[in-house]
Coordinates of C-alpha atoms and ligand atoms in Angstrom, one line a residue:
M1 CA -5.4 -23.8 -17.2
A2 CA -3.0 -20.2 -16.1
R3 CA 0.8 -20.4 -16.8
I4 CA 3.1 -17.6 -15.6
V5 CA 4.9 -16.5 -18.4
G6 CA 8.1 -14.6 -16.9
G7 CA 8.8 -11.8 -14.7
V8 CA 10.4 -7.8 -15.0
G9 CA 12.2 -6.5 -12.4
T10 CA 12.5 -3.0 -12.6
T11 CA 13.6 0.6 -11.1
H12 CA 10.3 2.9 -10.2
V13 CA 12.0 6.1 -9.4
P14 CA 9.4 9.6 -9.9
S15 CA 11.8 11.4 -12.3
I16 CA 11.0 8.3 -14.8
G17 CA 7.6 9.7 -14.3
K18 CA 8.9 12.9 -15.3
A19 CA 11.0 12.2 -18.6
I20 CA 8.0 9.9 -20.2
A21 CA 6.4 13.0 -19.3
E22 CA 8.4 15.4 -21.1
H23 CA 9.2 12.7 -23.9
K24 CA 13.1 12.1 -23.0
D25 CA 13.9 8.6 -23.5
K26 CA 16.2 9.6 -25.9
D27 CA 18.6 12.2 -24.4
P28 CA 21.9 11.2 -23.6
Y29 CA 21.2 11.3 -20.0
W30 CA 19.1 8.9 -20.0
S31 CA 18.0 6.4 -23.9
P32 CA 21.0 4.3 -21.7
F33 CA 18.7 3.3 -19.1
F34 CA 15.1 3.9 -21.8
D35 CA 17.6 1.6 -24.3
G36 CA 17.2 -1.2 -21.9
F37 CA 13.3 -1.7 -22.6
H38 CA 14.3 -2.2 -26.5
A39 CA 14.4 -6.7 -25.6
V40 CA 11.6 -6.0 -23.0
H41 CA 9.3 -4.9 -25.4
Q42 CA 10.3 -7.4 -28.0
W43 CA 10.0 -10.2 -25.4
L44 CA 5.8 -8.6 -24.2
G45 CA 5.2 -8.9 -28.2
R46 CA 6.3 -12.7 -27.8
V47 CA 4.6 -13.8 -24.7
K48 CA 1.2 -11.9 -24.7
P49 CA 0.8 -11.9 -21.4
D50 CA -3.5 -11.0 -19.8
V51 CA -2.7 -10.4 -16.5
A52 CA 0.5 -8.6 -14.4
V53 CA 0.9 -9.1 -11.3
V54 CA 2.9 -6.5 -9.5
F55 CA 4.9 -6.7 -5.8
Y56 CA 5.3 -3.3 -5.4
N57 CA 5.7 -0.2 -1.9
D58 CA 3.2 2.1 -2.0
H59 CA 4.6 6.1 -1.1
G60 CA 2.3 7.1 0.6
L61 CA -0.7 7.1 -1.5
N62 CA -2.3 4.4 -0.6
F63 CA -1.9 3.8 2.9
F64 CA 0.1 6.1 5.2
L65 CA 2.5 5.1 8.1
D66 CA -0.2 5.3 10.6
K67 CA -1.8 1.9 9.0
L68 CA 0.3 0.0 6.6
P69 CA 0.0 -3.6 6.0
T70 CA 3.1 -5.9 5.9
F71 CA 1.4 -8.1 2.4
A72 CA -2.3 -5.7 0.5
V73 CA -3.7 -7.3 -2.4
G74 CA -5.4 -5.7 -5.4
A75 CA -9.1 -7.0 -5.7
A76 CA -10.4 -4.1 -7.5
N77 CA -11.9 -4.3 -11.3
E78 CA -10.2 -0.7 -11.8
Y79 CA -7.2 0.8 -9.7
R80 CA -6.9 4.8 -9.8
N81 CA -3.7 6.6 -9.8
E82 CA -4.0 10.7 -8.1
D83 CA -1.4 13.2 -7.9
E84 CA 1.1 12.6 -5.7
G85 CA 3.2 15.4 -5.7
W86 CA 6.4 14.2 -7.7
G87 CA 4.8 16.3 -10.7
I88 CA 4.9 13.7 -12.8
P89 CA 1.1 13.1 -14.8
V90 CA -1.5 11.8 -13.1
S91 CA -1.8 8.2 -14.8
K92 CA -5.0 6.3 -16.3
A93 CA -6.3 4.1 -14.3
L94 CA -5.4 0.6 -14.7
A95 CA -7.9 -2.5 -14.7
G96 CA -8.0 -5.1 -12.9
D97 CA -9.2 -8.7 -12.6
A98 CA -11.2 -9.1 -9.5
A99 CA -11.6 -13.1 -9.6
F100 CA -8.1 -13.5 -10.5
S101 CA -7.5 -11.8 -7.4
W102 CA -9.7 -13.8 -5.5
H103 CA -8.5 -16.6 -5.8
L104 CA -5.0 -15.4 -5.3
I105 CA -6.1 -13.9 -1.9
N106 CA -8.2 -17.6 -1.0
A107 CA -3.9 -19.4 -2.0
L108 CA -2.5 -17.1 -0.1
V109 CA -5.0 -17.0 3.1
A110 CA -4.9 -21.0 3.0
D111 CA -0.8 -20.7 3.3
E112 CA -1.7 -18.5 6.7
F113 CA -0.6 -15.3 4.3
D114 CA -2.3 -12.9 6.8
I115 CA -2.6 -10.0 3.9
T116 CA -5.1 -6.4 3.6
M117 CA -7.6 -7.1 0.7
C118 CA -8.1 -4.0 -0.8
Q119 CA -11.7 -3.4 -3.2
D120 CA -10.2 -0.1 -3.7
M121 CA -7.7 0.7 -4.5
L122 CA -5.3 3.6 -5.7
V123 CA -1.7 2.6 -7.9
D124 CA 1.6 4.6 -6.8
H125 CA 4.0 5.2 -9.0
A126 CA 5.7 2.4 -7.9
V127 CA 3.1 0.3 -10.4
T128 CA 2.3 3.4 -12.8
I129 CA 5.8 4.4 -14.1
P130 CA 7.0 0.5 -14.6
M131 CA 3.6 -0.3 -16.6
A132 CA 4.0 3.4 -18.5
L133 CA 7.4 2.1 -19.5
M134 CA 6.9 -1.9 -20.5
W135 CA 4.4 -0.3 -22.6
P136 CA 5.1 3.4 -24.1
G137 CA 3.1 5.6 -26.1
G138 CA 0.3 7.1 -24.0
G139 CA -2.0 4.3 -24.7
S140 CA -3.7 2.0 -22.7
C141 CA -2.3 -0.9 -20.7
P142 CA -3.1 -3.9 -22.9
V143 CA -2.7 -6.3 -19.6
K144 CA -4.9 -6.5 -16.1
I145 CA -3.1 -6.4 -12.9
V146 CA -3.2 -7.3 -10.1
P147 CA -0.9 -5.2 -7.2
I148 CA 0.9 -6.3 -4.6
S149 CA 1.3 -4.2 -1.6
I150 CA 5.1 -5.5 0.0
N151 CA 6.1 -2.8 3.5
T152 CA 9.0 -1.8 2.5
V153 CA 8.7 1.6 4.2
Q154 CA 7.5 1.9 8.0
H155 CA 9.8 -1.0 9.8
L156 CA 9.8 -3.8 10.9
L157 CA 9.3 -5.1 7.7
P158 CA 8.5 -8.6 6.1
S159 CA 12.2 -10.7 5.5
V160 CA 13.7 -11.8 3.0
S161 CA 12.3 -15.1 3.5
R162 CA 9.1 -13.9 3.6
C163 CA 8.6 -12.3 0.4
L164 CA 10.0 -15.6 -0.9
K165 CA 7.9 -17.7 0.0
L166 CA 4.7 -14.7 -0.2
G167 CA 5.8 -15.0 -3.9
R168 CA 5.6 -19.0 -4.4
S169 CA 2.3 -18.9 -2.6
I170 CA 1.1 -16.7 -5.5
G171 CA 3.7 -18.5 -7.9
H172 CA 1.5 -22.2 -7.3
A173 CA -1.5 -19.9 -6.9
I174 CA -2.0 -18.7 -10.3
E175 CA -1.0 -22.1 -11.6
S176 CA -4.3 -23.6 -10.9
Y177 CA -5.9 -21.0 -11.9
E178 CA -8.6 -22.6 -14.3
Q179 CA -8.7 -19.4 -16.7
D180 CA -6.1 -19.9 -19.7
L181 CA -4.2 -16.9 -18.4
R182 CA -1.1 -16.3 -19.8
V183 CA 0.8 -14.9 -16.6
M184 CA 4.2 -12.5 -16.0
I185 CA 5.4 -11.3 -13.0
V186 CA 7.0 -7.5 -11.6
G187 CA 8.8 -6.6 -9.3
T188 CA 9.3 -2.9 -9.1
G189 CA 11.4 -0.2 -6.6
G190 CA 15.4 -0.2 -5.9
L191 CA 17.9 -1.8 -6.0
S192 CA 20.6 -0.4 -4.0
H193 CA 19.5 3.5 -2.9
Q194 CA 19.4 6.2 -0.4
L195 CA 17.0 9.3 -0.2
D196 CA 17.8 11.2 3.0
G197 CA 20.6 11.1 5.8
E198 CA 24.2 11.0 6.2
R199 CA 24.2 8.3 3.3
A200 CA 22.1 9.9 1.2
G201 CA 23.6 8.6 -2.7
F202 CA 24.7 6.4 -1.4
I203 CA 24.5 2.8 -4.6
N204 CA 26.4 -0.7 -3.6
K205 CA 27.1 -1.0 -7.5
E206 CA 28.7 -4.7 -6.9
F207 CA 26.1 -5.7 -4.7
D208 CA 23.2 -4.6 -6.6
Q209 CA 25.2 -7.0 -9.3
L210 CA 25.5 -9.8 -6.9
C211 CA 21.9 -9.3 -6.1
M212 CA 20.0 -9.6 -9.7
D213 CA 23.0 -12.5 -9.6
K214 CA 21.1 -14.7 -6.9
I215 CA 17.4 -13.6 -7.9
V216 CA 18.0 -15.7 -11.4
N217 CA 20.2 -18.4 -10.2
D218 CA 19.9 -19.3 -6.2
P219 CA 16.9 -16.4 -4.8
D220 CA 17.4 -19.2 -1.1
A221 CA 20.8 -16.9 -0.9
L222 CA 19.6 -13.4 -0.3
T223 CA 17.5 -14.8 3.1
R224 CA 21.2 -14.6 4.9
Y225 CA 20.5 -10.2 4.7
T226 CA 18.8 -9.2 7.5
I227 CA 16.5 -6.5 6.8
S228 CA 19.2 -4.4 9.2
Q229 CA 22.2 -6.0 6.8
L230 CA 19.4 -5.4 3.8
V231 CA 19.7 -1.3 4.8
E232 CA 23.6 -1.6 5.1
Q233 CA 24.2 -2.9 2.4
A234 CA 21.0 -1.6 -0.4
G235 CA 20.0 2.0 1.3
A236 CA 17.9 2.8 3.6
Q237 CA 15.2 2.8 0.2
G238 CA 17.7 -0.7 -0.4
V239 CA 15.1 -2.8 0.8
E240 CA 12.7 -2.7 -2.1
L241 CA 15.3 -5.1 -3.1
L242 CA 12.2 -7.1 -1.8
N243 CA 9.8 -6.9 -4.8
W244 CA 11.9 -8.5 -6.8
V245 CA 12.5 -10.9 -4.4
A246 CA 9.0 -12.0 -3.8
M247 CA 8.6 -11.0 -8.0
R248 CA 11.3 -13.9 -8.4
G249 CA 9.7 -16.5 -6.0
A250 CA 6.6 -16.4 -8.2
L251 CA 9.0 -17.7 -11.2
T252 CA 7.7 -21.5 -10.0
G253 CA 9.3 -22.9 -13.6
R254 CA 12.5 -23.3 -14.3
V255 CA 13.9 -19.6 -14.6
S256 CA 16.4 -18.1 -17.1
E257 CA 17.6 -13.6 -17.4
L258 CA 16.8 -13.0 -21.3
H259 CA 17.6 -9.8 -20.2
R260 CA 19.8 -7.2 -17.5
N261 CA 20.6 -3.6 -18.2
Y262 CA 22.1 -1.4 -14.8
H263 CA 22.6 1.7 -15.1
I264 CA 23.3 4.0 -12.2
P265 CA 23.0 8.1 -12.8
I266 CA 19.3 8.5 -13.6
S267 CA 19.8 9.8 -9.0
N268 CA 19.5 6.5 -7.9
T269 CA 20.5 2.9 -9.7
A270 CA 18.0 1.6 -12.3
A271 CA 18.1 -1.8 -12.7
T272 CA 16.7 -3.3 -15.2
M273 CA 15.4 -7.6 -15.5
L274 CA 13.8 -10.2 -17.8
L275 CA 13.4 -13.1 -16.6
D276 CA 12.1 -16.3 -18.4
N277 CA 10.2 -18.8 -16.5
Q278 CA 10.0 -22.2 -18.2
A279 CA 6.7 -24.8 -16.3
V280 CA 8.0 -27.7 -14.9
A281 CA 5.8 -29.3 -17.4
Q282 CA 6.1 -27.4 -20.2
R283 CA 9.9 -28.5 -20.6
Q284 CA 9.1 -32.2 -19.2
A285 CA 7.1 -32.1 -22.7
A286 CA 9.6 -31.0 -25.2
Ligands
LIG1 FE1 10.0 3.8 -4.5

């Protein structure tokens, strides 16, 4: 049976892609952020995941404001990236696992999630940058992915509660998959930041820390925030927290925090979090 090994929450700021391309990970300006991934690399080397389910939001590469699904699930064996206009190199295509995607899609529809199924899906920096951070060096990514896009861009957005339930549905679906896959969950984006308007540059460190604490131990506590309140607390683009919430929802076992890094000065907040997921049955057997 498939097993959920843990989750990673990470920012996906485009300038990180440029820093990777220009090999600036050791620069004093960037190293406090990139160094935060050493623990993730060690963990990945230990758990050796086969598949990554990636909750993210598309920024206009695959969907645009005229047609923007609330939830979209990739069902392809390959996901390409294209030039997004950020000045970052186009990434290599990432391998998918269409059979596993369809299993998850079946379970989501059975749980009454009205999703968009994408047999052809471009993935943007919100997927490619986290993958490059987790597996640096420019080689082929060793895991297959299932990209799940959540609309955090065009209001009205799904609620925190809905995203948590989406993640939980995915988590239960993974655990019912018959193949012996080791599955990691990724949530990308955020945390607090705002790119435009009067509050451009807005960051709320205190709220970010609160969210990270709750993501570990009490994700349901975050459902008290409406989307408007999230925008107020985290900034217009800080609602990308929804991707982290879905990631946490998919961790259905006993969750513990293995690592956290929080570094502000790279134009937006740059948070990284690593969570272990110990299956309940495995815990009872231990
Ligand atoms: Fe973003």
